[in-house]
XYZ file of C-alpha atoms in Angstrom:
482
model
C -88.732 -21.060 64.692
C -90.313 -22.893 61.753
C -93.894 -21.804 61.169
C -96.558 -24.572 60.988
C -99.274 -22.248 59.732
C -99.348 -20.721 56.238
C -97.778 -17.320 55.898
C -101.075 -15.594 55.071
C -102.854 -17.108 58.062
C -99.945 -16.283 60.372
C -99.865 -12.685 59.137
C -103.594 -12.276 59.722
C -103.257 -13.664 63.271
C -100.379 -11.315 64.045
C -102.436 -8.411 62.707
C -105.479 -9.340 64.802
C -103.471 -10.124 67.957
C -100.620 -7.679 68.200
C -97.478 -8.083 70.301
C -98.019 -11.852 70.669
C -96.169 -13.257 67.653
C -93.878 -15.514 69.697
C -96.732 -17.024 71.687
C -98.782 -17.623 68.513
C -95.935 -19.564 66.899
C -95.288 -21.611 70.035
C -98.956 -22.488 70.395
C -99.285 -23.311 66.698
C -96.323 -25.690 66.815
C -97.902 -27.630 69.683
C -101.552 -27.911 68.622
C -101.858 -26.949 64.920
C -99.581 -29.559 63.383
C -100.537 -32.999 62.106
C -98.200 -34.579 64.621
C -99.576 -35.778 67.973
C -100.038 -32.924 70.385
C -99.054 -33.111 74.050
C -101.848 -34.317 76.339
C -101.639 -31.149 78.438
C -100.627 -27.553 77.811
C -100.493 -24.636 80.251
C -100.817 -20.958 79.273
C -99.979 -18.664 82.170
C -99.611 -14.935 82.703
C -101.115 -12.038 84.574
C -104.538 -10.612 83.805
C -105.221 -8.937 80.453
C -102.205 -10.333 78.625
C -104.077 -11.892 75.678
C -104.125 -15.585 76.699
C -107.792 -16.293 75.966
C -107.801 -14.041 72.905
C -104.817 -15.850 71.383
C -106.228 -19.321 71.999
C -109.685 -18.488 70.640
C -108.256 -16.891 67.493
C -105.962 -19.842 66.816
C -108.717 -22.404 67.397
C -110.897 -20.645 64.815
C -108.034 -20.674 62.292
C -107.240 -24.412 62.449
C -109.387 -27.346 61.319
C -109.515 -29.379 64.523
C -112.580 -29.685 66.743
C -112.334 -27.734 69.995
C -114.381 -26.605 72.989
C -113.758 -23.718 75.401
C -115.100 -23.837 78.976
C -114.975 -20.649 81.042
C -114.648 -21.432 84.728
C -116.001 -18.053 85.840
C -119.378 -19.083 84.372
C -119.505 -22.301 86.423
C -120.697 -22.183 90.008
C -119.664 -25.632 91.238
C -117.403 -28.463 90.107
C -120.385 -30.480 88.909
C -121.540 -27.494 86.869
C -118.053 -27.311 85.311
C -118.027 -30.983 84.330
C -121.553 -30.944 82.871
C -120.771 -27.717 81.013
C -117.666 -29.380 79.553
C -119.702 -32.294 78.204
C -122.256 -29.916 76.696
C -119.597 -27.798 74.964
C -117.832 -30.886 73.617
C -121.100 -32.276 72.280
C -121.906 -28.950 70.591
C -118.450 -28.851 69.007
C -118.830 -32.330 67.525
C -122.273 -31.546 66.129
C -124.207 -34.341 64.484
C -121.350 -36.806 64.809
C -121.488 -36.700 68.595
C -122.663 -39.759 70.463
C -125.596 -39.191 72.827
C -124.631 -38.861 76.478
C -126.524 -38.694 79.732
C -125.088 -35.247 80.567
C -125.131 -35.865 84.328
C -121.822 -36.004 86.191
C -122.004 -36.997 89.818
C -118.231 -37.438 90.051
C -115.044 -37.061 88.053
C -115.149 -40.796 87.223
C -118.557 -40.482 85.540
C -117.247 -37.443 83.643
C -114.267 -39.414 82.297
C -116.465 -42.292 81.159
C -118.905 -40.031 79.316
C -116.157 -37.906 77.740
C -114.344 -41.039 76.558
C -117.532 -42.336 74.948
C -118.160 -38.929 73.360
C -114.689 -38.587 71.790
C -114.419 -42.148 70.553
C -113.169 -42.195 66.966
C -111.908 -38.583 66.922
C -108.445 -37.858 65.523
C -107.704 -34.832 67.693
C -109.861 -32.789 70.050
C -108.778 -29.648 71.916
C -110.408 -28.902 75.284
C -109.671 -25.477 76.839
C -110.315 -24.629 80.490
C -110.171 -20.844 80.856
C -109.272 -19.472 84.329
C -109.418 -22.961 85.778
C -107.312 -21.891 88.783
C -110.178 -19.601 89.876
C -112.892 -22.234 89.807
C -115.266 -21.836 92.740
C -115.636 -24.686 95.248
C -112.918 -26.687 93.501
C -111.412 -29.672 95.286
C -107.601 -29.927 95.487
C -107.734 -33.036 93.280
C -109.666 -31.386 90.418
C -106.681 -30.087 88.435
C -104.593 -33.278 88.820
C -107.612 -35.312 87.704
C -108.149 -33.128 84.621
C -104.442 -33.398 83.815
C -104.813 -37.203 83.627
C -107.488 -37.078 80.938
C -104.876 -37.325 78.155
C -103.651 -40.643 79.528
C -107.127 -42.187 79.263
C -108.245 -40.461 76.027
C -105.314 -40.407 73.553
C -107.030 -38.039 71.106
C -107.613 -35.345 73.731
C -105.379 -32.311 74.355
C -106.286 -30.293 77.433
C -105.238 -26.625 77.546
C -105.238 -24.914 80.935
C -105.301 -21.093 81.081
C -104.185 -19.930 84.512
C -102.746 -16.820 86.102
C -99.804 -18.174 88.051
C -98.428 -21.762 87.833
C -97.875 -22.844 91.395
C -95.410 -25.687 92.087
C -96.966 -29.165 92.003
C -100.263 -27.721 90.766
C -101.024 -30.700 88.500
C -98.908 -33.323 90.314
C -97.517 -34.293 86.934
C -94.139 -33.329 85.438
C -93.320 -32.591 81.812
C -96.260 -30.335 80.942
C -95.319 -27.649 78.366
C -95.824 -24.081 79.572
C -96.215 -20.939 77.456
C -95.718 -17.649 79.256
C -97.622 -14.490 78.312
C -95.596 -11.641 79.834
C -97.175 -8.272 80.680
C -97.183 -5.699 77.934
C -94.321 -3.245 77.981
C -94.821 0.511 77.763
C -94.202 0.600 74.028
C -96.593 -2.316 73.437
C -99.356 -0.749 75.556
C -99.085 2.555 73.728
C -99.071 0.877 70.317
C -102.200 -1.118 71.233
C -104.220 1.827 72.534
C -103.079 4.109 69.690
C -104.085 1.596 67.039
C -107.723 2.644 67.596
C -107.673 6.245 68.901
C -110.712 7.970 70.319
C -112.393 10.485 67.985
C -111.586 14.164 68.211
C -115.210 15.221 68.681
C -117.702 15.755 71.502
C -118.980 12.605 73.249
C -122.134 11.273 71.667
C -125.339 11.317 73.676
C -128.599 9.901 72.356
C -130.702 12.332 74.414
C -128.728 15.514 73.730
C -128.930 17.736 70.701
C -125.674 17.559 68.708
C -123.805 20.887 68.437
C -123.932 22.623 65.102
C -120.701 24.629 65.126
C -118.287 21.856 66.057
C -114.927 22.274 64.251
C -113.594 19.429 62.136
C -110.048 18.118 62.325
C -107.981 15.946 60.057
C -106.723 12.467 60.811
C -103.158 13.800 60.937
C -104.108 16.078 63.839
C -105.553 13.114 65.729
C -102.481 10.976 65.027
C -100.304 13.812 66.323
C -102.280 14.456 69.528
C -103.508 11.063 70.706
C -100.136 9.221 71.087
C -98.754 12.106 73.153
C -101.886 12.187 75.305
C -101.774 8.404 75.846
C -98.091 8.578 76.773
C -98.764 11.316 79.350
C -101.649 9.392 80.904
C -99.614 6.189 81.090
C -96.605 7.845 82.713
C -98.600 9.878 85.247
C -101.466 7.577 86.267
C -101.520 4.186 84.568
C -97.963 3.022 85.207
C -98.056 3.210 89.028
C -101.740 2.334 89.488
C -103.380 0.471 86.584
C -100.779 -0.959 84.238
C -103.076 -3.207 82.201
C -104.580 -2.734 78.775
C -108.295 -2.578 79.802
C -107.627 -0.219 82.708
C -105.494 2.057 80.526
C -108.217 2.162 77.879
C -110.865 3.052 80.507
C -108.587 5.759 81.874
C -108.079 7.270 78.429
C -111.835 7.182 77.807
C -112.496 9.159 80.993
C -109.801 11.797 80.500
C -110.130 12.353 76.753
C -113.368 14.471 76.738
C -112.184 17.063 79.311
C -108.741 17.146 77.681
C -110.105 18.092 74.229
C -112.810 20.449 75.530
C -110.612 23.506 74.946
C -109.871 22.282 71.399
C -113.558 21.939 70.583
C -114.113 25.462 71.949
C -111.513 26.840 69.496
C -109.227 27.981 72.305
C -106.295 25.784 71.256
C -105.358 23.746 68.206
C -104.501 20.009 68.312
C -100.865 20.827 67.549
C -100.430 22.899 70.744
C -99.871 19.920 73.023
C -97.688 21.769 75.535
C -100.332 24.428 76.157
C -102.993 21.761 76.489
C -100.918 19.961 79.107
C -100.455 23.143 81.120
C -104.158 23.957 80.988
C -105.280 20.401 81.875
C -102.548 19.550 84.348
C -105.144 18.970 87.082
C -106.300 15.862 85.171
C -102.907 14.234 85.668
C -102.492 15.288 89.314
C -105.711 13.860 90.757
C -106.377 10.187 91.470
C -110.146 10.483 90.986
C -110.113 8.985 87.444
C -108.665 5.777 88.923
C -111.750 5.184 91.092
C -114.289 2.779 89.644
C -117.811 4.150 90.075
C -121.137 3.465 88.380
C -122.234 7.059 89.028
C -120.834 9.484 86.433
C -118.285 11.853 87.991
C -119.054 15.564 88.206
C -117.571 18.059 85.811
C -113.911 18.551 86.764
C -112.997 21.918 88.213
C -110.068 23.874 86.852
C -109.118 24.832 90.415
C -108.344 21.470 92.045
C -107.391 22.943 95.423
C -110.816 24.533 95.924
C -112.636 21.326 94.936
C -110.347 19.388 97.299
C -111.366 21.611 100.213
C -115.042 21.220 99.353
C -114.771 17.432 99.217
C -113.018 17.316 102.603
C -115.680 19.545 104.127
C -118.431 17.305 102.786
C -116.822 14.179 104.198
C -116.709 15.722 107.671
C -120.425 16.457 107.848
C -121.755 14.003 110.432
C -125.057 14.272 112.308
C -124.958 15.805 115.766
C -125.056 12.687 117.940
C -122.515 10.636 115.849
C -120.183 13.649 115.818
C -120.482 13.990 119.596
C -119.841 10.274 120.073
C -116.788 10.384 117.817
C -115.293 13.301 119.764
C -116.080 11.523 123.027
C -114.467 8.313 121.804
C -111.326 10.214 120.828
C -111.106 11.803 124.279
C -111.739 8.466 125.972
C -108.993 6.829 123.884
C -106.382 9.520 124.592
C -107.128 10.321 128.238
C -106.533 8.012 131.164
C -109.648 6.938 133.120
C -108.187 8.409 136.321
C -108.436 11.899 134.786
C -112.136 11.687 133.905
C -113.197 13.375 137.141
C -110.709 16.192 136.587
C -111.711 16.793 132.968
C -115.412 16.117 132.797
C -116.782 16.619 136.290
C -119.065 19.617 136.870
C -117.446 20.269 140.271
C -113.976 20.339 138.703
C -115.162 22.809 136.053
C -116.662 25.221 138.589
C -113.481 25.194 140.614
C -111.423 26.026 137.548
C -113.770 28.907 136.722
C -113.456 30.423 140.201
C -109.701 30.319 139.834
C -109.900 32.659 136.861
C -111.905 32.071 133.726
C -111.313 28.356 133.319
C -107.518 28.522 133.552
C -105.906 26.023 135.866
C -103.834 27.545 138.681
C -100.087 27.257 138.136
C -98.326 24.564 140.056
C -95.150 24.936 142.027
C -92.300 23.654 139.890
C -90.684 20.553 141.252
C -87.003 20.041 141.505
C -85.543 18.058 138.655
C -84.583 14.550 139.683
C -81.922 12.962 137.571
C -83.039 9.478 138.560
C -86.676 10.140 137.607
C -87.892 8.044 134.683
C -89.070 9.987 131.634
C -92.657 9.098 130.697
C -94.027 8.939 127.178
C -97.133 11.024 126.656
C -100.364 9.103 126.197
C -101.065 10.748 122.848
C -97.854 9.342 121.392
C -98.846 5.812 122.411
C -101.843 5.870 120.093
C -105.500 5.188 120.773
C -106.162 3.127 123.901
C -109.158 0.896 124.581
C -112.129 2.137 126.591
C -115.360 0.625 127.823
C -118.783 1.426 126.434
C -120.141 2.445 129.852
C -117.282 4.925 130.245
C -118.013 6.367 126.788
C -121.690 6.939 127.631
C -120.845 8.521 130.984
C -118.250 10.870 129.479
C -120.616 11.777 126.656
C -123.442 12.657 129.038
C -121.176 14.697 131.315
C -119.199 16.377 128.563
C -122.019 17.719 126.407
C -124.111 18.645 129.441
C -121.249 20.927 130.435
C -121.097 22.390 126.927
C -124.834 23.057 126.991
C -124.587 24.909 130.308
C -121.697 27.067 129.155
C -123.554 28.313 126.030
C -127.098 29.643 125.943
C -127.706 29.749 122.197
C -130.054 27.554 120.218
C -127.368 25.174 118.986
C -126.189 24.369 122.490
C -129.731 23.676 123.661
C -130.249 21.411 120.654
C -127.052 19.511 121.452
C -128.074 19.212 125.044
C -131.441 17.758 124.117
C -129.838 15.318 121.669
C -127.314 14.168 124.269
C -129.982 13.306 126.777
C -132.424 11.835 124.286
C -132.375 8.205 125.449
C -129.813 5.391 125.429
C -131.308 3.434 122.529
C -130.740 6.252 120.049
C -127.189 6.799 121.245
C -126.376 3.096 120.919
C -127.842 3.093 117.419
C -125.611 6.011 116.417
C -122.653 4.294 118.064
C -123.330 1.179 115.980
C -123.379 3.423 112.892
C -119.900 4.710 113.727
C -118.732 1.125 114.184
C -120.142 0.222 110.767
C -118.273 3.163 109.236
C -115.042 1.891 110.855
C -114.573 5.179 112.696
C -114.658 3.208 115.951
C -113.337 -0.366 116.040
C -113.431 -3.171 118.551
C -110.326 -3.751 120.648
C -109.151 -6.537 122.920
C -109.713 -10.278 122.812
C -113.239 -10.030 121.339
C -112.247 -8.013 118.282
C -112.657 -10.945 115.897
C -115.468 -12.800 117.641
C -119.057 -12.750 116.592
C -122.138 -12.008 118.611
C -123.755 -8.815 119.700
C -121.088 -6.137 120.001
C -123.339 -3.919 122.163
C -124.275 -6.612 124.669
C -124.058 -6.173 128.436
C -120.663 -4.728 129.291
C -120.132 -3.488 125.742
C -116.584 -4.837 125.406
C -113.567 -2.671 124.655
C -113.401 -0.115 121.853
C -110.988 2.443 120.439
C -111.175 5.279 117.944
C -109.887 4.536 114.438
C -109.243 8.079 113.115
C -106.547 10.638 113.710
C -106.592 13.904 115.566
C -106.841 16.028 112.410
C -110.134 14.435 111.418
C -111.606 14.670 114.921
C -110.485 18.286 115.240
C -112.465 19.199 112.110
C -115.533 17.379 113.445
C -115.195 19.188 116.782
C -115.033 22.543 115.020
C -118.342 21.738 113.371
C -119.792 21.258 116.870
C -118.129 24.473 118.135
C -116.267 22.344 120.628
C -112.713 23.114 121.763
C -110.976 19.749 121.714
C -107.658 20.928 123.137
C -109.184 21.941 126.473
C -110.030 18.322 127.256
C -106.745 16.671 126.312
C -103.942 16.109 128.807
C -100.382 15.715 127.606
């Protein structure tokens, strides 16, 4: 491909924008030459592939007037059109004709833009992320694509993510594709500016005095291998973009080099560093975006994993009781409520021998009998709110009468502490998505705790509920029928 730009300018652009040499030449041939440019041009590609960066760098390098409008900064279509006029007027400077600046419609925008660009040889108008414009009408993009037919000196550049068929309702528009960066390109980009081999700077902390110093060769040896390990273990399956990879490297670099700064290992001992810090590449916590700084990573990931699970299972008493009750109501048939939760049924089972149910006489096997699937295998079934409240009152009253310690008396008092508090805690569980609405009213609005209460079902598995029941000292298996 013949280069339109001078060799020095092209080399500086390729140095500033790496791995995009083909796209720079294609874009330069279409807009940087003295020949008439196409009225429309589309740059498309996934996020973080250098589309906006390439266009902005090329527009600064050429001599033509240009304006860039970012759609994410515009709230409505009218805001977009008025912002476009303002940017075009600022780009023209003193030679711009005065305009009203108000655009009630796309027709008024075309008239004012035509008056503004009258007498210009070539003007480049860039709409960045125009496919994500808020409150955009379906005719906005086709109308903007027709601007070149009315204003001959105007070239409109659209930067979009994915070019849908018939997006502009106009054939023959040149498209330039920005493909995602490959593994080698990502590693070359992040290794071009490696992170320093020193403790993280903090304006409020006293800098350490005995920090060892390392050469640039040590950093060039260690950082590419570290970036390659992070990309292969975490970034490739989860966050395969340049900004996300850079954020991931920024998070994992300080704990990875902590043993080097403590003089335990040297930067050349990469294999030993990987063995010592293998927990960094096995956990998915660095992938979670959070404004709160994460705690100091533990060298024993299994112990920290158990602690985090235990903390997530700590619910207050009444929500924990309601969650256990909802699980039992979802996995037991209503016809068995009297057998499982009735006080009379419990006393009878105790007289028969310590709560054990008397053995039944085995029935003769019938070959024609239909095999039934257990209710637990069918998943959570819907239950009514009135049934949940009745089972909750009966169930934890029985638990309180079986135990005489302080915890059982506290649970008993909490269970009978008024319906309003219980409904409030039930609404909290619904907000946490531990209990979800079921039936025809699952997607309807209105008060979900109105008269009748609708149908509900539990949204967690048995392993979670079993851990919650253990925190209540409640034996879940005794109240489940196969």
